[in-house]
Amino acid sequence: MQIAFVVYPGMTALDAIGPYELLRSMPQSEVRFVAAKTGPVVTDSGVLALGASHSFDDTPSPDIVLVPGGSNGTVAAMNDEALVSWLRAVHPTTTWTTSVCSGALILAAAGLLAGVPATTHWVCQEILGSMGAIPQPDKRIVRSGKIATAAGVSAGIDLALWLIGEIHGPDQAKRAQVEIEYDPQPPYDAGHPSKVTPELLEEVRAKLAADAQKPPVTSASW
Amino acid sequence: MQIAFVVYPGMTALDAIGPYELLRSMPQSEVRFVAAKTGPVVTDSGVLALGASHSFDDTPSPDIVLVPGGSNGTVAAMNDEALVSWLRAVHPTTTWTTSVCSGALILAAAGLLAGVPATTHWVCQEILGSMGAIPQPDKRIVRSGKIATAAGVSAGIDLALWLIGEIHGPDQAKRAQVEIEYDPQPPYDAGHPSKVTPELLEEVRAKLAADAQKPPVTSASW
């Protein structure tokens, strides 16, 4: 089972790395990080680079595709013809096509979410709807046929755990869960927009809007 | 506030990337990924590379240090004189010295945990004790003075959230939490070794022991 994580400049690392750390423990699985060409891809911090291990051309038939979001890279990725046309080309033969956070907007840009119930980061729900998907703002994971979308960033961890259960059953999911000791004990209960004050939510919304304006860094410093 | 994430071959990516995705949203913070030299560092999957953005030499006085664990890289890191001597050199002037998962063994190898209460991945608690630390196997986060250690892999996310609260107060932690929508809803409840059957735990222990035998990949394929 080949699992392809799409990487692009300005992506959010945890969107991909959370699911990767679970999915890679599945039996007979091969993980790869894919982009137009191999080599470093700088994420939305402008500092952290992840390496693309394989090109789109070398990855014509992945079983699972995961598209991460990115605070300042999503729009460019939506307009990246190589990325979007690869998604369109491989989707018909995937077992699962998935996204985390604003990665759903990239699936939508590829035309894969027309009329499809889906979720995304809370800040992107409205635009997801405007692109023809049916937003499910209160859902952390939304499955629609073989498409599965997750809410913001850390929701990808829950998505991956759920996906392992779908593919290999609960025992394999539990093995993966205890391997990464995913027994969450957040010291605050502020992970959903409904759980924070409107003022705090507006502050975060303003920060995210400002972050989105920064041009993605397109080459590593080394 | 300079935050240095140590990277080394055979490390577990999520140990660092989980905390990074929270800590980097702190005001006036600068994140960097440090190793003996800059460039790609291949993680314990043998496929994913993270880029070291800065060298140890260029990072003489970080405010926060985080040392990740690694399924097949920990032992080599414990014996990596450049890494361990850098930890020893910077620790006296850090505000916080932290680890996730088997990263605690690397702090111990640097001599920083003698007689110090600490935690690590459930599979490493015994060896942590044999190195002179005081294991706290039932704790997800252990703080001892300015040293803070987290349990396995995903526990680093809780550690980082807690740390933001310590540094900037609860509101800043909540901003970071809602930004990454960290409202965990794992579909299974098997994240702690006490929550799975002994048979399943032994299977995971055997897998981790086999993983630990694989030599770390030391250079990226590209």
Coordinates of C-alpha atoms in Angstrom, one line a residue:
Chain A
M1 CA 0.0 0.0 0.0
Q2 CA 1.6 3.2 -1.2
I3 CA 0.9 6.3 0.8
A4 CA 1.7 9.6 -0.9
F5 CA 1.9 12.8 1.2
V6 CA 1.8 15.9 -1.0
V7 CA 4.4 18.6 0.0
Y8 CA 4.5 22.2 -1.3
P9 CA 6.0 25.5 -0.2
G10 CA 4.1 27.1 2.6
M11 CA 2.4 23.9 3.8
T12 CA 1.9 23.2 7.5
A13 CA 4.2 20.5 8.5
L14 CA 2.1 18.9 11.2
D15 CA -0.8 18.4 8.8
A16 CA 1.3 15.7 7.0
I17 CA 3.6 14.6 9.8
G18 CA 0.9 13.7 12.3
P19 CA -0.9 11.3 9.9
Y20 CA 2.5 10.0 8.5
E21 CA 3.6 9.0 12.0
L22 CA 0.6 6.7 12.3
L23 CA 0.0 5.5 8.8
R24 CA 3.6 4.4 8.3
S25 CA 3.2 1.7 10.9
M26 CA 0.6 -0.1 8.8
P27 CA 1.8 -3.5 7.6
Q28 CA 3.1 -3.6 4.0
S29 CA 2.9 0.1 3.6
E30 CA 5.3 2.4 1.8
V31 CA 5.3 6.1 2.6
R32 CA 6.6 8.8 0.2
F33 CA 6.6 12.6 0.1
V34 CA 5.7 13.9 -3.4
A35 CA 6.1 17.1 -5.3
A36 CA 6.9 18.1 -8.9
K37 CA 10.5 17.4 -8.1
T38 CA 12.5 15.8 -5.2
G39 CA 14.4 17.8 -2.7
P40 CA 13.7 20.3 0.1
V41 CA 10.3 22.1 0.4
V42 CA 10.1 24.9 2.9
T43 CA 7.0 24.9 5.1
D44 CA 5.0 27.9 6.3
S45 CA 7.4 28.8 9.1
G46 CA 9.9 29.7 6.4
V47 CA 12.5 27.7 8.4
L48 CA 11.5 24.1 8.5
A49 CA 12.1 22.1 5.3
L50 CA 10.6 18.7 4.5
G51 CA 12.2 16.6 1.8
A52 CA 10.1 15.5 -1.2
S53 CA 11.3 11.9 -1.7
H54 CA 9.6 11.2 -5.0
S55 CA 8.2 13.2 -7.9
F56 CA 4.6 13.3 -9.1
D57 CA 5.8 11.6 -12.3
D58 CA 7.3 8.7 -10.3
T59 CA 4.1 8.3 -8.3
P60 CA 1.3 7.5 -10.9
S61 CA -0.8 5.2 -8.7
P62 CA -0.7 5.8 -5.0
D63 CA -3.2 3.9 -2.9
I64 CA -3.6 6.7 -0.3
V65 CA -3.1 10.4 -1.0
L66 CA -3.0 13.0 1.7
V67 CA -3.0 16.7 1.0
P68 CA -1.9 19.0 3.8
G69 CA -3.0 22.6 4.3
G70 CA -0.7 25.5 4.7
S71 CA -1.1 28.9 6.3
N72 CA 0.6 30.8 3.4
G73 CA 0.9 28.1 0.8
T74 CA -2.6 26.9 0.1
V75 CA -3.5 29.5 -2.6
A76 CA -0.3 28.9 -4.6
A77 CA -0.9 25.1 -4.3
M78 CA -4.5 25.5 -5.5
N79 CA -3.1 27.3 -8.6
D80 CA -0.2 24.9 -9.1
E81 CA -1.2 23.1 -12.3
A82 CA 1.4 20.2 -11.8
L83 CA 0.0 19.5 -8.3
V84 CA -3.7 19.9 -9.1
S85 CA -3.5 17.9 -12.4
W86 CA -1.6 15.1 -10.6
L87 CA -4.4 14.9 -8.0
R88 CA -7.0 14.7 -10.8
A89 CA -5.0 12.0 -12.5
V90 CA -4.4 9.7 -9.5
H91 CA -7.7 10.1 -7.7
P92 CA -9.7 7.7 -9.9
T93 CA -7.4 4.8 -8.8
T94 CA -6.8 5.7 -5.1
T95 CA -8.3 3.7 -2.3
W96 CA -8.5 6.8 -0.2
T97 CA -8.0 10.5 -1.1
T98 CA -7.6 12.6 2.0
S99 CA -6.9 16.1 3.2
V100 CA -6.1 17.9 6.4
C101 CA -6.9 21.5 7.3
S102 CA -6.9 23.8 4.2
G103 CA -5.7 20.9 2.1
A104 CA -9.5 20.4 1.4
L105 CA -9.4 23.6 -0.6
I106 CA -6.7 22.0 -2.8
L107 CA -8.9 18.9 -3.3
A108 CA -11.7 21.3 -4.2
A109 CA -9.4 23.2 -6.6
A110 CA -8.8 19.9 -8.3
G111 CA -12.5 19.5 -8.7
L112 CA -12.8 16.5 -6.4
L113 CA -15.2 18.0 -3.8
A114 CA -18.1 19.2 -6.0
G115 CA -21.3 18.4 -4.0
V116 CA -19.2 16.4 -1.5
P117 CA -19.6 16.8 2.3
A118 CA -16.2 17.8 3.7
T119 CA -14.4 19.6 6.5
T120 CA -11.4 21.9 6.8
H121 CA -9.8 24.3 9.3
W122 CA -12.5 26.5 11.0
V123 CA -11.2 29.6 9.3
C124 CA -11.7 28.0 5.8
Q125 CA -15.2 26.6 6.1
E126 CA -16.8 29.4 4.2
I127 CA -14.5 29.4 1.3
L128 CA -14.8 25.6 1.1
G129 CA -18.5 26.0 0.6
S130 CA -18.0 28.7 -2.0
M131 CA -15.9 26.2 -4.0
G132 CA -18.8 23.7 -4.2
A133 CA -18.2 21.4 -1.3
I134 CA -20.8 20.9 1.5
P135 CA -19.0 22.2 4.6
Q136 CA -19.4 20.2 7.9
P137 CA -18.0 22.8 10.3
D138 CA -18.7 20.8 13.4
K139 CA -17.1 17.6 12.2
R140 CA -13.4 16.7 12.9
I141 CA -13.4 14.0 10.2
V142 CA -15.8 13.7 7.3
R143 CA -15.9 10.6 5.1
S144 CA -17.7 10.7 1.8
G145 CA -17.1 7.6 -0.2
K146 CA -13.4 7.2 -0.5
I147 CA -12.7 10.9 0.2
A148 CA -11.9 11.7 3.9
T149 CA -11.2 15.2 5.1
A150 CA -10.1 16.4 8.5
A151 CA -10.5 19.7 10.3
G152 CA -7.5 21.9 11.2
V153 CA -3.9 20.7 11.6
S154 CA -3.9 18.3 14.5
A155 CA -7.2 16.7 13.3
G156 CA -5.0 14.8 10.8
I157 CA -3.9 12.6 13.7
D158 CA -7.4 11.5 14.4
L159 CA -8.1 11.0 10.7
A160 CA -5.1 8.7 10.3
L161 CA -6.1 6.6 13.3
W162 CA -9.6 6.3 12.0
L163 CA -8.3 5.4 8.6
I164 CA -6.1 2.6 10.0
G165 CA -9.2 1.2 11.7
E166 CA -11.1 1.3 8.4
I167 CA -8.3 -0.5 6.5
H168 CA -6.9 -3.0 9.0
G169 CA -9.5 -3.0 11.8
P170 CA -9.4 -1.7 15.4
D171 CA -6.5 -3.8 16.7
Q172 CA -4.1 -2.3 14.1
A173 CA -5.3 1.2 15.0
K174 CA -4.7 0.5 18.6
R175 CA -1.2 -0.8 17.9
A176 CA -0.4 2.5 16.1
Q177 CA -2.0 4.5 18.8
V178 CA -0.1 3.0 21.7
E179 CA 3.1 3.1 19.6
I180 CA 2.9 6.9 19.5
E181 CA 1.4 7.1 22.9
Y182 CA -1.6 9.0 21.6
D183 CA -3.4 9.5 24.9
P184 CA -4.0 13.2 24.6
Q185 CA -4.1 15.3 27.8
P186 CA -4.2 18.9 26.6
P187 CA -3.7 21.1 29.6
Y188 CA -6.3 23.6 28.2
D189 CA -9.7 22.9 26.5
A190 CA -9.5 25.5 23.8
G191 CA -9.1 23.4 20.6
H192 CA -12.4 24.1 19.0
P193 CA -13.6 27.6 18.0
S194 CA -16.7 27.1 20.1
K195 CA -14.5 26.7 23.2
V196 CA -12.8 30.1 23.2
T197 CA -14.0 33.6 23.6
P198 CA -15.0 35.6 20.4
E199 CA -12.2 38.1 21.2
L200 CA -9.6 35.4 21.3
L201 CA -10.9 33.8 18.2
E202 CA -10.8 37.1 16.4
E203 CA -7.1 37.5 17.4
V204 CA -6.3 34.1 16.0
R205 CA -8.3 34.9 12.8
A206 CA -6.3 38.1 12.4
K207 CA -3.0 36.3 12.9
L208 CA -3.9 33.7 10.4
A209 CA -5.0 36.3 7.8
A210 CA -1.7 38.1 8.3
D211 CA 0.3 34.9 8.0
A212 CA -1.5 34.1 4.8
Q213 CA -0.2 37.3 3.2
K214 CA 3.5 36.3 3.6
P215 CA 4.9 34.9 0.4
P216 CA 6.0 31.2 0.9
V217 CA 9.7 30.6 1.0
T218 CA 10.6 28.6 -2.1
S219 CA 14.1 27.4 -1.4
A220 CA 16.0 26.1 1.7
S221 CA 18.7 28.3 3.2
W222 CA 21.3 25.5 2.8
Chain B
M1 CA 13.1 33.8 22.3
Q2 CA 15.1 31.3 20.3
I3 CA 13.8 27.7 20.2
A4 CA 16.2 25.0 19.0
F5 CA 14.9 21.7 17.9
V6 CA 17.7 19.1 17.7
V7 CA 17.6 16.9 14.7
Y8 CA 19.6 13.7 14.0
P9 CA 19.4 10.6 11.7
G10 CA 16.8 8.1 12.9
M11 CA 14.8 10.6 15.0
T12 CA 11.0 10.5 15.1
A13 CA 9.6 13.5 13.2
L14 CA 6.4 14.0 15.2
D15 CA 8.4 14.3 18.4
A16 CA 9.7 17.6 17.1
I17 CA 7.1 18.7 14.6
G18 CA 4.2 18.5 17.1
P19 CA 5.8 20.9 19.6
Y20 CA 7.2 23.1 16.8
E21 CA 3.8 23.7 15.4
L22 CA 2.6 25.2 18.7
L23 CA 5.8 26.9 20.0
R24 CA 6.4 28.8 16.8
S25 CA 3.2 30.8 17.3
M26 CA 4.6 32.4 20.5
P27 CA 5.2 36.1 20.1
Q28 CA 8.8 37.2 19.4
S29 CA 10.0 33.6 18.9
E30 CA 12.5 32.3 16.4
V31 CA 12.5 28.5 15.7
R32 CA 15.4 26.7 14.3
F33 CA 16.4 23.0 13.6
V34 CA 19.9 22.3 14.7
A35 CA 22.5 19.6 14.0
A36 CA 26.3 19.5 13.6
K37 CA 25.8 20.9 10.1
T38 CA 22.9 22.2 8.1
G39 CA 21.0 20.2 5.5
P40 CA 18.8 17.2 5.3
V41 CA 18.5 14.7 8.1
V42 CA 16.7 11.5 7.4
T43 CA 14.2 10.4 10.1
D44 CA 13.5 6.9 11.4
S45 CA 11.2 6.0 8.5
G46 CA 14.2 6.1 6.2
V47 CA 12.2 8.2 3.8
L48 CA 11.3 11.5 5.4
A49 CA 14.0 14.1 5.7
L50 CA 13.8 17.3 7.8
G51 CA 16.2 20.1 7.2
A52 CA 18.7 21.3 9.8
S53 CA 18.5 25.1 9.4
H54 CA 21.4 25.9 11.7
S55 CA 24.5 24.3 13.0
F56 CA 25.3 23.7 16.7
D57 CA 28.1 26.2 16.4
D58 CA 25.7 28.9 15.1
T59 CA 23.4 28.2 18.1
P60 CA 25.4 28.9 21.3
S61 CA 22.6 30.2 23.5
P62 CA 19.1 29.0 22.7
D63 CA 16.4 29.9 25.1
I64 CA 14.5 26.6 24.7
V65 CA 16.0 23.3 23.6
L66 CA 13.9 20.4 22.6
V67 CA 15.4 16.9 22.0
P68 CA 13.2 14.4 20.1
G69 CA 13.4 10.7 20.4
G70 CA 13.9 8.2 17.6
S71 CA 13.0 4.6 17.1
N72 CA 16.4 3.7 15.5
G73 CA 18.4 6.9 16.1
T74 CA 18.5 7.4 19.8
V75 CA 21.5 5.2 20.6
A76 CA 23.6 6.8 18.0
A77 CA 22.5 10.3 19.2
M78 CA 23.4 9.3 22.8
N79 CA 26.9 8.5 21.5
D80 CA 27.2 11.5 19.2
E81 CA 29.8 13.7 21.0
A82 CA 29.0 16.8 19.0
L83 CA 25.3 16.6 19.9
V84 CA 25.8 15.6 23.6
S85 CA 28.5 18.2 24.2
W86 CA 26.4 20.9 22.6
L87 CA 23.5 20.0 25.0
R88 CA 25.9 20.2 28.0
A89 CA 27.3 23.5 26.8
V90 CA 23.9 25.2 26.2
H91 CA 21.9 23.8 29.1
P92 CA 23.3 26.2 31.8
T93 CA 21.9 29.2 29.9
T94 CA 18.6 27.8 28.6
T95 CA 15.2 28.9 30.1
W96 CA 13.8 25.4 29.3
T97 CA 15.6 22.2 28.4
T98 CA 13.0 19.7 27.1
S99 CA 12.7 16.3 25.6
V100 CA 10.0 14.1 24.0
C101 CA 9.9 10.3 23.9
S102 CA 13.3 8.7 24.0
G103 CA 14.9 12.1 23.7
A104 CA 15.0 11.9 27.5
L105 CA 17.7 9.2 27.1
I106 CA 19.8 11.7 25.2
L107 CA 19.4 14.3 27.9
A108 CA 20.5 11.6 30.4
A109 CA 23.5 10.7 28.2
A110 CA 24.5 14.4 28.4
G111 CA 24.4 14.0 32.2
L112 CA 21.4 16.4 32.6
L113 CA 19.0 13.9 34.3
A114 CA 21.1 12.5 37.3
G115 CA 18.6 12.3 40.1
V116 CA 16.0 14.2 38.1
P117 CA 12.3 13.0 37.9
A118 CA 11.6 12.5 34.2
T119 CA 9.4 10.7 31.7
T120 CA 9.9 9.1 28.3
H121 CA 8.2 6.6 26.0
W122 CA 6.7 3.7 27.9
V123 CA 9.2 1.3 26.3
C124 CA 12.1 3.3 27.6
Q125 CA 11.2 3.9 31.2
E126 CA 13.4 1.2 32.6
I127 CA 16.5 2.3 30.7
L128 CA 15.8 5.9 31.8
G129 CA 16.0 4.7 35.4
S130 CA 19.2 2.8 34.7
M131 CA 20.8 6.0 33.5
G132 CA 20.2 7.8 36.8
A133 CA 16.9 9.6 36.2
I134 CA 13.8 9.0 38.4
P135 CA 11.3 7.6 35.9
Q136 CA 7.7 8.8 36.2
P137 CA 6.0 6.2 34.0
D138 CA 2.4 7.4 34.6
K139 CA 3.1 11.0 33.8
R140 CA 2.6 12.5 30.4
I141 CA 4.7 15.6 31.2
V142 CA 7.2 15.9 34.0
R143 CA 8.7 19.2 35.1
S144 CA 11.7 19.4 37.3
G145 CA 13.1 22.9 37.6
K146 CA 13.7 24.1 34.0
I147 CA 13.8 20.6 32.6
A148 CA 10.5 19.3 31.1
T149 CA 10.2 15.8 29.7
A150 CA 7.3 14.3 27.8
A151 CA 6.2 10.7 27.3
G152 CA 6.1 9.0 23.9
V153 CA 5.9 10.9 20.5
S154 CA 2.5 12.6 20.6
A155 CA 3.0 13.7 24.2
G156 CA 5.2 16.5 22.9
I157 CA 2.1 18.3 21.7
D158 CA 0.8 18.5 25.3
L159 CA 4.2 19.5 26.5
A160 CA 4.4 22.4 24.1
L161 CA 0.9 23.6 25.0
W162 CA 1.7 23.4 28.7
L163 CA 5.0 25.3 28.1
I164 CA 3.3 28.1 26.3
G165 CA 1.0 28.5 29.3
E166 CA 4.0 28.6 31.6
I167 CA 5.8 31.2 29.5
H168 CA 3.0 33.5 28.3
G169 CA 0.0 32.4 30.3
P170 CA -3.2 30.5 29.5
D171 CA -4.6 32.9 26.9
Q172 CA -1.6 32.5 24.6
A173 CA -1.7 28.7 25.1
K174 CA -5.4 28.8 24.1
R175 CA -4.6 30.9 21.0
A176 CA -2.0 28.3 19.9
Q177 CA -4.4 25.5 20.7
V178 CA -7.3 26.8 18.6
E179 CA -4.9 27.8 15.8
I180 CA -4.0 24.1 15.3
E181 CA -7.5 23.0 16.3
Y182 CA -6.1 20.7 19.0
D183 CA -9.4 19.3 20.1
P184 CA -8.4 15.7 20.1
Q185 CA -11.1 13.1 19.4
P186 CA -9.2 9.8 18.9
P187 CA -11.6 7.2 17.6
Y188 CA -10.0 4.5 19.9
D189 CA -8.9 4.8 23.5
A190 CA -5.6 2.9 23.3
G191 CA -3.0 5.6 23.7
H192 CA -1.5 4.5 27.1
P193 CA 0.0 1.0 27.7
S194 CA -2.5 0.4 30.5
K195 CA -5.3 0.7 28.0
V196 CA -4.4 -2.2 25.7
T197 CA -4.2 -5.9 26.2
P198 CA -0.8 -7.4 27.3
E199 CA -0.7 -9.3 24.0
L200 CA -1.1 -6.2 21.9
L201 CA 1.4 -4.3 24.0
E202 CA 3.9 -7.2 23.4
E203 CA 3.4 -7.0 19.7
V204 CA 4.2 -3.3 19.7
R205 CA 7.2 -3.8 22.0
A206 CA 8.5 -6.5 19.5
K207 CA 8.0 -4.2 16.6
L208 CA 9.8 -1.3 18.3
A209 CA 12.7 -3.6 19.2
A210 CA 13.0 -4.7 15.6
D211 CA 12.8 -1.1 14.3
A212 CA 15.5 -0.1 16.7
Q213 CA 17.9 -2.6 15.1
K214 CA 17.7 -1.0 11.6
P215 CA 20.7 1.3 11.0
P216 CA 19.6 4.9 10.6
V217 CA 19.7 6.2 7.0
T218 CA 22.3 8.9 7.0
S219 CA 21.8 10.7 3.7
A220 CA 18.8 11.8 1.7
S221 CA 18.1 10.0 -1.6
W222 CA 18.1 13.3 -3.5

